[in-house]
Short mmCIF file of C-alpha atoms in Angstrom, two decimals:
data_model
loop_
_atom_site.label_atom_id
_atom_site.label_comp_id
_atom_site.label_asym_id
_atom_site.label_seq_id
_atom_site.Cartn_x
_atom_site.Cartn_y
_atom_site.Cartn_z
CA UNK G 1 18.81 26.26 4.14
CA UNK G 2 21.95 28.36 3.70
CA UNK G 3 22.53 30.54 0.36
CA UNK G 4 24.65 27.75 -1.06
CA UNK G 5 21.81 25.13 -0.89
CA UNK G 6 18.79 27.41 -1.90
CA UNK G 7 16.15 25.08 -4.24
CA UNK G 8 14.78 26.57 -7.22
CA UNK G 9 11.54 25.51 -8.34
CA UNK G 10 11.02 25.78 -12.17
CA UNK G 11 7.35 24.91 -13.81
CA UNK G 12 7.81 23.15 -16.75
CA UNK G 13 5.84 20.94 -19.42
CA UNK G 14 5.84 17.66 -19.89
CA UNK G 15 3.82 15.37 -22.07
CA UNK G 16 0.95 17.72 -21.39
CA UNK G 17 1.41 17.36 -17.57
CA UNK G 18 2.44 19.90 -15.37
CA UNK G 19 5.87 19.01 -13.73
CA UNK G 20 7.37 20.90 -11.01
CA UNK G 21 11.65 20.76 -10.83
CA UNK G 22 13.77 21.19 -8.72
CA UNK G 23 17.74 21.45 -8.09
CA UNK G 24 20.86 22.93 -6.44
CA UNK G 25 20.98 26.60 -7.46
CA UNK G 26 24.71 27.03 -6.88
CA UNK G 27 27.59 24.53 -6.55
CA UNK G 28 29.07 23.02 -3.91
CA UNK G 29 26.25 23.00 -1.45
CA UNK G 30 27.25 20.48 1.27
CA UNK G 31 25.49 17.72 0.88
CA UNK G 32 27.45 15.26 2.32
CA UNK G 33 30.69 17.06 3.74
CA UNK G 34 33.33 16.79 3.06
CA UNK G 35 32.34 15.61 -0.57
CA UNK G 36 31.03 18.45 -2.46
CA UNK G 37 28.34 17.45 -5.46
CA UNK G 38 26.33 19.79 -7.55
CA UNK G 39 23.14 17.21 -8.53
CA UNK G 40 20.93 17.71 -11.76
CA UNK G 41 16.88 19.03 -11.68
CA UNK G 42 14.79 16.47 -10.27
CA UNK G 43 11.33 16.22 -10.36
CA UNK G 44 9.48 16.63 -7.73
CA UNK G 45 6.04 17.36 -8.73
CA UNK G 46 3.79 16.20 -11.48
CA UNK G 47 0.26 16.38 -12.87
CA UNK G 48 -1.40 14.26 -14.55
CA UNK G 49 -4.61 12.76 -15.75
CA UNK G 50 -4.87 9.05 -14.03
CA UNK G 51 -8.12 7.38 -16.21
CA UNK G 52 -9.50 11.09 -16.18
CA UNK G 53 -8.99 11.51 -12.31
CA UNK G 54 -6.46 14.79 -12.01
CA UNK G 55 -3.73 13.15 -9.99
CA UNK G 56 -0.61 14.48 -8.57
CA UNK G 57 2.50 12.79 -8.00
CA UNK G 58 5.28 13.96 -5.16
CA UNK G 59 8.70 13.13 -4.85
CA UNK G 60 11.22 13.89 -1.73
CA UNK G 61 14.72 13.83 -3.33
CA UNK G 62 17.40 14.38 -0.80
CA UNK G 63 19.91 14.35 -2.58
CA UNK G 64 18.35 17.84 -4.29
CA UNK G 65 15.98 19.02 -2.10
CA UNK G 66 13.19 20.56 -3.93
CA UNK G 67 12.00 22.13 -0.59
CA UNK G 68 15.83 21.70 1.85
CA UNK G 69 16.16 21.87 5.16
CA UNK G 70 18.42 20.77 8.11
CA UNK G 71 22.20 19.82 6.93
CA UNK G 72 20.80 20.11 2.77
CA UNK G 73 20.16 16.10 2.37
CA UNK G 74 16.05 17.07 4.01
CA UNK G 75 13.65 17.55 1.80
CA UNK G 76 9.97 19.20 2.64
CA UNK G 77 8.01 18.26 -0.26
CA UNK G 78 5.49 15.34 1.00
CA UNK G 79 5.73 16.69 4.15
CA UNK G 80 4.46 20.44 3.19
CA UNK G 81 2.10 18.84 0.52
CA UNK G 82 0.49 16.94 3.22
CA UNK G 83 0.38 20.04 5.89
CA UNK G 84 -1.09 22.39 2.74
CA UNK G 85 -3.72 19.29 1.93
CA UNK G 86 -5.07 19.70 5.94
CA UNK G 87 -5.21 23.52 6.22
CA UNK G 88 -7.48 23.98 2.95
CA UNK G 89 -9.90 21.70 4.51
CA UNK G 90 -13.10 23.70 5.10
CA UNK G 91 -15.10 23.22 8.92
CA UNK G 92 -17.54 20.42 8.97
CA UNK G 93 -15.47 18.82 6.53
CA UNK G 94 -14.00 14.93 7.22
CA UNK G 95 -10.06 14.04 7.40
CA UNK G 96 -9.35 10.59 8.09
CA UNK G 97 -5.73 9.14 7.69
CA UNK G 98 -3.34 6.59 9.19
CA UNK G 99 0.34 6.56 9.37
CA UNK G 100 3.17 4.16 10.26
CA UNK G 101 5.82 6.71 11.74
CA UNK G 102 6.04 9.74 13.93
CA UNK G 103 9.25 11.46 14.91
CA UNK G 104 9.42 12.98 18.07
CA UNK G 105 10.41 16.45 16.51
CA UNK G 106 8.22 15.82 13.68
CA UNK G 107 5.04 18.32 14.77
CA UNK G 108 3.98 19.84 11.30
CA UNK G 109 1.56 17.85 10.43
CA UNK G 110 -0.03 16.73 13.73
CA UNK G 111 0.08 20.89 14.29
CA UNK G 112 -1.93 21.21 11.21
CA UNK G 113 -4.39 18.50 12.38
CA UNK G 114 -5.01 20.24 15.45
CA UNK G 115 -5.65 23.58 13.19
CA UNK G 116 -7.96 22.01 11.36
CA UNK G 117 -9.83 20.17 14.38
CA UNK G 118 -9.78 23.98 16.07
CA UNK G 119 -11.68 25.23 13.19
CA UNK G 120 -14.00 22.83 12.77
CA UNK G 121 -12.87 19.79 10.57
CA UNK G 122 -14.00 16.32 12.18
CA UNK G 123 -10.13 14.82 12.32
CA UNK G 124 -9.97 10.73 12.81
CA UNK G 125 -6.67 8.94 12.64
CA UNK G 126 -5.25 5.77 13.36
CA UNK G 127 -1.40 4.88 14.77
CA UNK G 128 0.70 2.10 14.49
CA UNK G 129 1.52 1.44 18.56
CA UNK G 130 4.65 1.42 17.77
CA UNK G 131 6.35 4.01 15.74
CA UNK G 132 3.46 6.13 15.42
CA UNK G 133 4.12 7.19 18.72
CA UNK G 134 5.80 10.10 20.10
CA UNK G 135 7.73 10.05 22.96
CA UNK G 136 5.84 11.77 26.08
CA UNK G 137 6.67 15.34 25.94
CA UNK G 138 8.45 15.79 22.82
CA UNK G 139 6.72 18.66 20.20
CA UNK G 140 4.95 16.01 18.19
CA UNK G 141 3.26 14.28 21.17
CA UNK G 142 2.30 17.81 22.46
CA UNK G 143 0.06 18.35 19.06
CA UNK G 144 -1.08 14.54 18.97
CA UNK G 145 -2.43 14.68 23.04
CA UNK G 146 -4.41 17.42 21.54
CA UNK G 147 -6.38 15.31 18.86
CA UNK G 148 -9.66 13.69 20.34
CA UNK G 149 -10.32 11.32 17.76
CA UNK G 150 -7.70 9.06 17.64
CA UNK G 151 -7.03 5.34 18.27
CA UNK G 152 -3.59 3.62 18.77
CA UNK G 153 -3.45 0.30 17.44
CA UNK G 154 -1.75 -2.78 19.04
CA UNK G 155 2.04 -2.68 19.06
CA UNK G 156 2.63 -6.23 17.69
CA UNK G 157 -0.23 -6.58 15.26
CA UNK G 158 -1.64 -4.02 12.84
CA UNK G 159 -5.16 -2.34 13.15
CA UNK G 160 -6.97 -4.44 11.00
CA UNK G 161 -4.60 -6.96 10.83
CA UNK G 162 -4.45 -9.42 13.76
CA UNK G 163 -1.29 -11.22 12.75
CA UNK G 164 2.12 -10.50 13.43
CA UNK G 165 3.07 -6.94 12.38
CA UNK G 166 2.12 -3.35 12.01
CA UNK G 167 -0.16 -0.80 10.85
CA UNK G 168 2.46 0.11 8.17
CA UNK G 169 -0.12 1.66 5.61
CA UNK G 170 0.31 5.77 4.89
CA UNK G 171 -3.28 6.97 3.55
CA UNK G 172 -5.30 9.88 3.86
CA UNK G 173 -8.72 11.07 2.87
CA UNK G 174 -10.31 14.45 2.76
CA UNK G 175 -13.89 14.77 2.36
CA UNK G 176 -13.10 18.31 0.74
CA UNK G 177 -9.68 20.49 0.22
CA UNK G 178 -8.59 22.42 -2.71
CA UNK G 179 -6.17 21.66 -5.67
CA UNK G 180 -2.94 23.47 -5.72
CA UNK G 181 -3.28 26.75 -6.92
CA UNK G 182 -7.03 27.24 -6.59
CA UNK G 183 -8.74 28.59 -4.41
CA UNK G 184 -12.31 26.83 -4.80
CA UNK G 185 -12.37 23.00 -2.64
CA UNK G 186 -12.38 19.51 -4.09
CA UNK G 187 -14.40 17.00 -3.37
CA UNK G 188 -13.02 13.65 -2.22
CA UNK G 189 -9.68 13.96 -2.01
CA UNK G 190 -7.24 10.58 -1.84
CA UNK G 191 -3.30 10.44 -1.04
CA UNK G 192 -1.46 7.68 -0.85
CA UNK G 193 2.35 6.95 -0.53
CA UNK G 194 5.76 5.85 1.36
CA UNK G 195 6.08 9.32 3.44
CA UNK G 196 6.43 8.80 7.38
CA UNK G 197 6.94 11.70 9.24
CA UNK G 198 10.41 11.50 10.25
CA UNK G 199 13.38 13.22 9.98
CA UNK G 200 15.02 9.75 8.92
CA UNK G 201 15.35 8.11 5.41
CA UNK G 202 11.91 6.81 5.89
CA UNK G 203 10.79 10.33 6.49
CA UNK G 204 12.55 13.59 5.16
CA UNK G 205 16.07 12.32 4.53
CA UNK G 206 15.27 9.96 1.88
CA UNK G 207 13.78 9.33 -1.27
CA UNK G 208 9.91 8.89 -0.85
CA UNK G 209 6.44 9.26 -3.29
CA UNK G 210 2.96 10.00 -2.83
CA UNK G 211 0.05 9.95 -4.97
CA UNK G 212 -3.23 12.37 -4.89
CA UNK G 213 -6.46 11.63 -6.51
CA UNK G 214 -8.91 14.31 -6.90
CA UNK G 215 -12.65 14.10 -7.28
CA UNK G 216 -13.21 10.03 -7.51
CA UNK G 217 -16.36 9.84 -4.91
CA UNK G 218 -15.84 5.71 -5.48
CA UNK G 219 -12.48 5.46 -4.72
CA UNK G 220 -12.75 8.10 -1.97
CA UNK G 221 -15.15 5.37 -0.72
CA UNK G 222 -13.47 2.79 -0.46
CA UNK G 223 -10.55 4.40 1.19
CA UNK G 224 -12.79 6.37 3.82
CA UNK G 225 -14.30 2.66 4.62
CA UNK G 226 -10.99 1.39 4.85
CA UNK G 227 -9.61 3.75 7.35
CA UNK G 228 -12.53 3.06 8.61
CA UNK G 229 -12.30 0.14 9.53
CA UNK G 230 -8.46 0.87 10.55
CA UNK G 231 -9.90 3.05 13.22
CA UNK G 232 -12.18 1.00 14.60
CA UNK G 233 -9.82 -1.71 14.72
CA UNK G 234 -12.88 -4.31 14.16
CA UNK G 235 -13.27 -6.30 12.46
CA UNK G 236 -10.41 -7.61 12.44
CA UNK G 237 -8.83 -9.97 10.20
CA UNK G 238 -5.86 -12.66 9.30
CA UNK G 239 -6.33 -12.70 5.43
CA UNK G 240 -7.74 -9.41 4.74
CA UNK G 241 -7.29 -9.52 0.86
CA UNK G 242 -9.95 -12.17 -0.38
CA UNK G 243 -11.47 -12.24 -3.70
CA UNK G 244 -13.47 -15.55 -3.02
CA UNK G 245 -16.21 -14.09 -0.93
CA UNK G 246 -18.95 -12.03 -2.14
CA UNK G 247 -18.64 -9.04 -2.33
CA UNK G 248 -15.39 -9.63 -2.50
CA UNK G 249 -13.15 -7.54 0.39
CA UNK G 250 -9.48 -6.09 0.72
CA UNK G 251 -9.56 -4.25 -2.75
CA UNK G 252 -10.88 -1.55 -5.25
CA UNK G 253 -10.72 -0.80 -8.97
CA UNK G 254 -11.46 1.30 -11.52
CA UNK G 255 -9.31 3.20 -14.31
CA UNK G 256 -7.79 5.82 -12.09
CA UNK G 257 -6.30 3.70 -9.30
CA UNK G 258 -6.81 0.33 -8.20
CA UNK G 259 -6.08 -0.73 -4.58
CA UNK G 260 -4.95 -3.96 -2.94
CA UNK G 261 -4.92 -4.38 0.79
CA UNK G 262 -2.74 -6.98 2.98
CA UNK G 263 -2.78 -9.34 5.20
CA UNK G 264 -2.63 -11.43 1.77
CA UNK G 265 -2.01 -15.48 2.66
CA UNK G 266 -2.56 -17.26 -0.85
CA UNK G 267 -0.73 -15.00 -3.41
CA UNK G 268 1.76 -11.88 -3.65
CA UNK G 269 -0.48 -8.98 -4.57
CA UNK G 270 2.09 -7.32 -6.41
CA UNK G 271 3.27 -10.42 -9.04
CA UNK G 272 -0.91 -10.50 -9.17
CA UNK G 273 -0.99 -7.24 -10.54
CA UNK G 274 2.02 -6.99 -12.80
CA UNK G 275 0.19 -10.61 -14.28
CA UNK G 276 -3.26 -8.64 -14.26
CA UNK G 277 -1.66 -6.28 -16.79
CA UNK G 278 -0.56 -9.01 -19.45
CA UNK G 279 2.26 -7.43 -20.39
CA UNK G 280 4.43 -8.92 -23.29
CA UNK G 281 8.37 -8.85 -22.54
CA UNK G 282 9.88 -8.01 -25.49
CA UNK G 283 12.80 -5.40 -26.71
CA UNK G 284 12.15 -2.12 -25.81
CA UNK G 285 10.22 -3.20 -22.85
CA UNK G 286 11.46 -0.96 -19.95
CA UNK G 287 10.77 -1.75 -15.79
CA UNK G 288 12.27 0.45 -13.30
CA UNK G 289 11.74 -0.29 -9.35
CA UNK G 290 12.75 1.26 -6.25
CA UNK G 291 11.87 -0.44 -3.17
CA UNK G 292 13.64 -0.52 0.38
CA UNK G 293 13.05 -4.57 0.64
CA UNK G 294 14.05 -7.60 -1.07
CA UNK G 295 13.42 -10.59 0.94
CA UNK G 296 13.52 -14.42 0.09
CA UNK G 297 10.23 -14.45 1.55
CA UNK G 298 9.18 -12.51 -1.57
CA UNK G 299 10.94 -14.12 -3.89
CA UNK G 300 8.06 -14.55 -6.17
CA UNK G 301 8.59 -10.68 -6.84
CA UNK G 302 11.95 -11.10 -8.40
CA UNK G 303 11.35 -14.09 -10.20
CA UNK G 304 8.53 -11.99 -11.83
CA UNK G 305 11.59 -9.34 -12.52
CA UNK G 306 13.93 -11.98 -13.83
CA UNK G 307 11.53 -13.35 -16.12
CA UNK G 308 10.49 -9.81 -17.48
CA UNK G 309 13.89 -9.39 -17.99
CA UNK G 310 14.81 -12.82 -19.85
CA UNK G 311 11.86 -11.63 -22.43
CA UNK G 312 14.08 -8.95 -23.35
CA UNK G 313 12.66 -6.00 -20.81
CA UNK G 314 15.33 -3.70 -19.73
CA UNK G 315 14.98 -4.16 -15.85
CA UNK G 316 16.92 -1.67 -13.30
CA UNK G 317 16.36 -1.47 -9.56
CA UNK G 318 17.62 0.91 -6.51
CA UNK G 319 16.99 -0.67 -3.29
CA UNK G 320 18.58 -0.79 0.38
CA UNK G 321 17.71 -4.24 2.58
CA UNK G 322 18.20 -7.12 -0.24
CA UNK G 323 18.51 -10.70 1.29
CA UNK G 324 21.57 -12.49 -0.32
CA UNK G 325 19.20 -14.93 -2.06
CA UNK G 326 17.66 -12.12 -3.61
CA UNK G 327 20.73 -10.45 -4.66
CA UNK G 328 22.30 -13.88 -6.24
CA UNK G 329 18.68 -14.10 -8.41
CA UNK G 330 18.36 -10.93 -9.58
CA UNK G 331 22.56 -11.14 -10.54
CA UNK G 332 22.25 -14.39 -12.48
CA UNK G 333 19.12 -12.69 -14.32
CA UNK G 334 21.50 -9.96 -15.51
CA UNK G 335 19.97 -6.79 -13.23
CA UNK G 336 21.70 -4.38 -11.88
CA UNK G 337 21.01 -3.09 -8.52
CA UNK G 338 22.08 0.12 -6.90
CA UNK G 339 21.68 1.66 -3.61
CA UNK G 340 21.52 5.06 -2.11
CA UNK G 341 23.47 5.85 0.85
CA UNK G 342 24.72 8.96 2.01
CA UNK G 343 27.55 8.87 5.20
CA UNK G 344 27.05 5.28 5.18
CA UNK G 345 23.26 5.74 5.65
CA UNK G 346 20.78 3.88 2.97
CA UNK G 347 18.01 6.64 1.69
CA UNK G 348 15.57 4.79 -0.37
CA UNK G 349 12.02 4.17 1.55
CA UNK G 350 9.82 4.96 -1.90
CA UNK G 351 7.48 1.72 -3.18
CA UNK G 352 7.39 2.51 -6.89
CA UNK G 353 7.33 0.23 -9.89
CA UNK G 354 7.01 1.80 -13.54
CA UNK G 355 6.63 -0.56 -16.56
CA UNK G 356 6.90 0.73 -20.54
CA UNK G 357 5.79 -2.65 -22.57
CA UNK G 358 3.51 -4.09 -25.22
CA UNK G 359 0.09 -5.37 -23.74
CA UNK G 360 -0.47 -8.97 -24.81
CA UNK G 361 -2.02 -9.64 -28.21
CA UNK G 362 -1.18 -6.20 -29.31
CA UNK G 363 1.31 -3.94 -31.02
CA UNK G 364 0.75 -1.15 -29.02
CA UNK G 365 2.67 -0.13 -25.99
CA UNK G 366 1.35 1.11 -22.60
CA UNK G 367 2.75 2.83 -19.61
CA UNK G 368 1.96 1.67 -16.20
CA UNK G 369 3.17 3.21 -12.43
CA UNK G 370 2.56 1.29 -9.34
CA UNK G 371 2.91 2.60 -6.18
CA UNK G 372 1.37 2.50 -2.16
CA UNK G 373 3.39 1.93 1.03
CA UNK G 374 4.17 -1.97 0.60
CA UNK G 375 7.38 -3.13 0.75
CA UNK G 376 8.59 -6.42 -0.77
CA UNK G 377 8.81 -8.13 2.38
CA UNK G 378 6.69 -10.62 4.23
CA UNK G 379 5.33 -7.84 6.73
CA UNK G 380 4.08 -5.67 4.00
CA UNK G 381 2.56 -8.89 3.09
CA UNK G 382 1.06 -11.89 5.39
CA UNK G 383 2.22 -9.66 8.60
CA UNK G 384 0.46 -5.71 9.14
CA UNK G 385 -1.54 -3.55 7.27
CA UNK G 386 -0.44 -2.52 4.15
CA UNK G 387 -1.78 -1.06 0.48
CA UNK G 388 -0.32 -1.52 -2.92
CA UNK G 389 -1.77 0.72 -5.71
CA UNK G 390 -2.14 0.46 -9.42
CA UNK G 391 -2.14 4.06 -10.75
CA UNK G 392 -3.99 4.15 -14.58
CA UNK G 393 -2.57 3.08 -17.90
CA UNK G 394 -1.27 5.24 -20.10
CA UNK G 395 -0.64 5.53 -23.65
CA UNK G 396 0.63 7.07 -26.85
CA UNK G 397 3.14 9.58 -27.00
CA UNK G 398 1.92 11.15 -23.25
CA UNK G 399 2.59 8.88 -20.00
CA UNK G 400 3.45 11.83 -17.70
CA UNK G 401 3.20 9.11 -14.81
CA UNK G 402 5.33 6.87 -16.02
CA UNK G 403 7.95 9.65 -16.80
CA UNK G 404 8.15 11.62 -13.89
CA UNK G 405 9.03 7.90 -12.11
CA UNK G 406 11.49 7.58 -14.25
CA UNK G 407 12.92 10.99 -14.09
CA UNK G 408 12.74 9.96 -9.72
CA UNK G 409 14.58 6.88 -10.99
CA UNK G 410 17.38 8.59 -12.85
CA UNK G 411 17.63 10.78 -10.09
CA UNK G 412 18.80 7.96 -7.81
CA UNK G 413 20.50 5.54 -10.41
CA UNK G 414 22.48 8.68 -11.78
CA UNK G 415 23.42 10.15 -8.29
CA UNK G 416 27.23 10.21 -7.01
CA UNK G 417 25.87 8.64 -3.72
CA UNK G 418 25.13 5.61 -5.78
CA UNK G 419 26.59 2.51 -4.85
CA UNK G 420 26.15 -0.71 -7.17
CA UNK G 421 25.57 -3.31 -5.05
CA UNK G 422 27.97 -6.55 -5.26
CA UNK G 423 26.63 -8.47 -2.40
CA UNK G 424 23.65 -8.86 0.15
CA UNK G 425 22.77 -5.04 1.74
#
């Protein structure tokens, strides 16, 4: 980072959360040369109360690096979260995760698991055979050779998944770490989000989201179970998601976070939740998305945005691969759509939905953010393994969830690299 690009990192209050922002201390740092742009705060960090679980939510922002490296469109911030989540865990202690994508040059975080395993942690992860892979001899395979619990999963099906796709789910779980800024550990720690670790949109370079739970021993449950189960790679299944057997498999819930796992055959998970909510479209009703996919396989997701926007909901999306079908629906419903792109390159890889409306037969309005690693695509769907998460309500006049999304949002929607889409992307 060069003295022109140097990120300052301001703690400030908001709605009785903590919020950490970030921006471009001096203009003219080249972003994007030969364009120079000076770009508001952004937020990159905030906590939160999610149905009385503390919960922090992470934001890269490349377009105002919070934590900048390599040409000044990088940002660190999910990536050094994650690394500073490993090293506090204690010896003895459990970390289990899975990822989707692993860069070649990308070594800080497999480094860090091999700290930890040196020290004592048990470390267990699971790789997509595809993209999780680094090439032989590059600095991130170096640290990953070094790891003796780990399983690759098949390269044209997920772990758990045995149909047609990949192990595209981001999740980690840490039997016990400590909560920024103290120096005591936590107990059952849970992170969820978009992040792979790449130096690529999907990575560093673009705008991404994570979630961390602390102190839920039931959710922290279900999620060790799951990447259990991801590790093992057995049993295996084609419809993971299935509420008609008892007990019912493929998804948890309670008031902090609720969590939805794919392969899904009979429904879209994410219209199911948005439906689970009852929310009542209505002026005033606000829904903000960002999601890299918009396929007509998935059209059921913005026909679910169309109609929230024909009951009067102000509806805005950012999103990068949108299928002309797509595109033509979501123009005839009146919503605009931007994308991100900086030198020609699209940046958007977070999955984030946050919805502002009135809950059916009521007056009173509630605050919702959704988030995971699913896109809006049939792989995230009926294909790999995926997760799509329901983060708690909120209400009254504090939803510090709901408004550090939207302060991501306006972050993107607001940005010079911008670019209103008129056509299929």
């Amino acid at each position: 980072m060069n003295r022109r690009e140097r990120a300052r990192r301001v703690l400030v209050g908001m709605g009785g959360a903590l919020v950490l922002a970030c921006g471009v201390e001096e203009a003219g740092g080249p972003l994007d040369a030969p364009v120079q742009v000076r770009q508001a705060a952004s937020t990159c960090e905030t906590r939160a109360l999610s149905g009385g679980v503390r919960t922090i939510l992470h934001f890269n922002n490349p377009l105002a690096p919070c934590v900048a490296a390599g040409d000044g469109t990088r940002d660190l911030t999910l990536r050094n979260e994650l690394v500073r989540l490993i090293d506090n865990v204690p010896a003895g202690s459990y970390i289990r995760g899975t990822w989707y994508a692993l860069a070649d040059a990308e070594s800080a975080i497999p480094a860090a698991l091999v700290r930890a395993q040196k020290r004592g942690a048990v470390v267990q992860v699971s790789i997509d055979g595809g993209a999780g892979v680094p090439a032989a001899g590059s600095a991130a395979r170096a640290q990953l050779d070094q790891l003796t619990q780990k399983k690759v999963c098949p390269t044209s099906t997920g772990c758990i998944s045995s149909n047609g796709g990949a192990a595209h789910t981001k999740a980690w779980t840490f039997s016990r770490t400590t909560y920024p800024g103290e120096t005591a550990t936590t107990t059952y720690v849970v992170w969820v989000g978009s992040y792979n670790m790449t130096n690529g949109p999907d990575g560093n370079a673009g705008f991404n989201n994570s979630a961390t739970l602390y102190g839920n021993q039931d959710l922290y449950n279900f999620m060790r179970d799951y990447l259990e189960n991801m590790y093992a790679m057995s049993p295996r299944y084609s419809d993971y998601y299935n509420t008609d057997l008892s007990p019912a498999r493929g998804f948890y819930m309670d008031a902090s976070a609720s969590v939805y796992a794919s392969p899904e055959l009979t429904s879209d998970l994410v219209v199911q939740r948005i439906d689970a909510d009852v929310w009542t479209p209505s002026a005033g009703c606000v829904v903000r998305v960002i999601n890299p996919h918009f396929t007509y396989e998935r059209r059921a997701v913005t026909q679910q945005l169309a109609k929230m926007k024909s009951g009067g909901c102000d509806v805005a999306i950012i999103g990068n691969h949108v299928e002309q079908t797509e595109y033509d629906r979501l123009k005839a419903a009146g919503i605009p759509l931007k994308a991100l792109k900086i030198s020609g390159t699209d940046r958007v890889h977070d999955k984030l939905i946050a919805i502002s409306a009135k809950k059916a037969g009521t007056s009173s309005w509630a605050y919702r953010v959704y988030t995971g690693s699913h896109n809006f695509s049939p792989g995230s769907l009926t294909g790999g393994d995926d997760l799509f998460v329901r983060l708690g309500e909120e209400s009254g006049t504090s939803h510090p969830m709901y408004d550090a999304v939207l302060a991501h949002f306006d972050d993107g929607w607001k940005s010079p690299y911008a670019v209103t889409l008129t056509g299929a992307n």
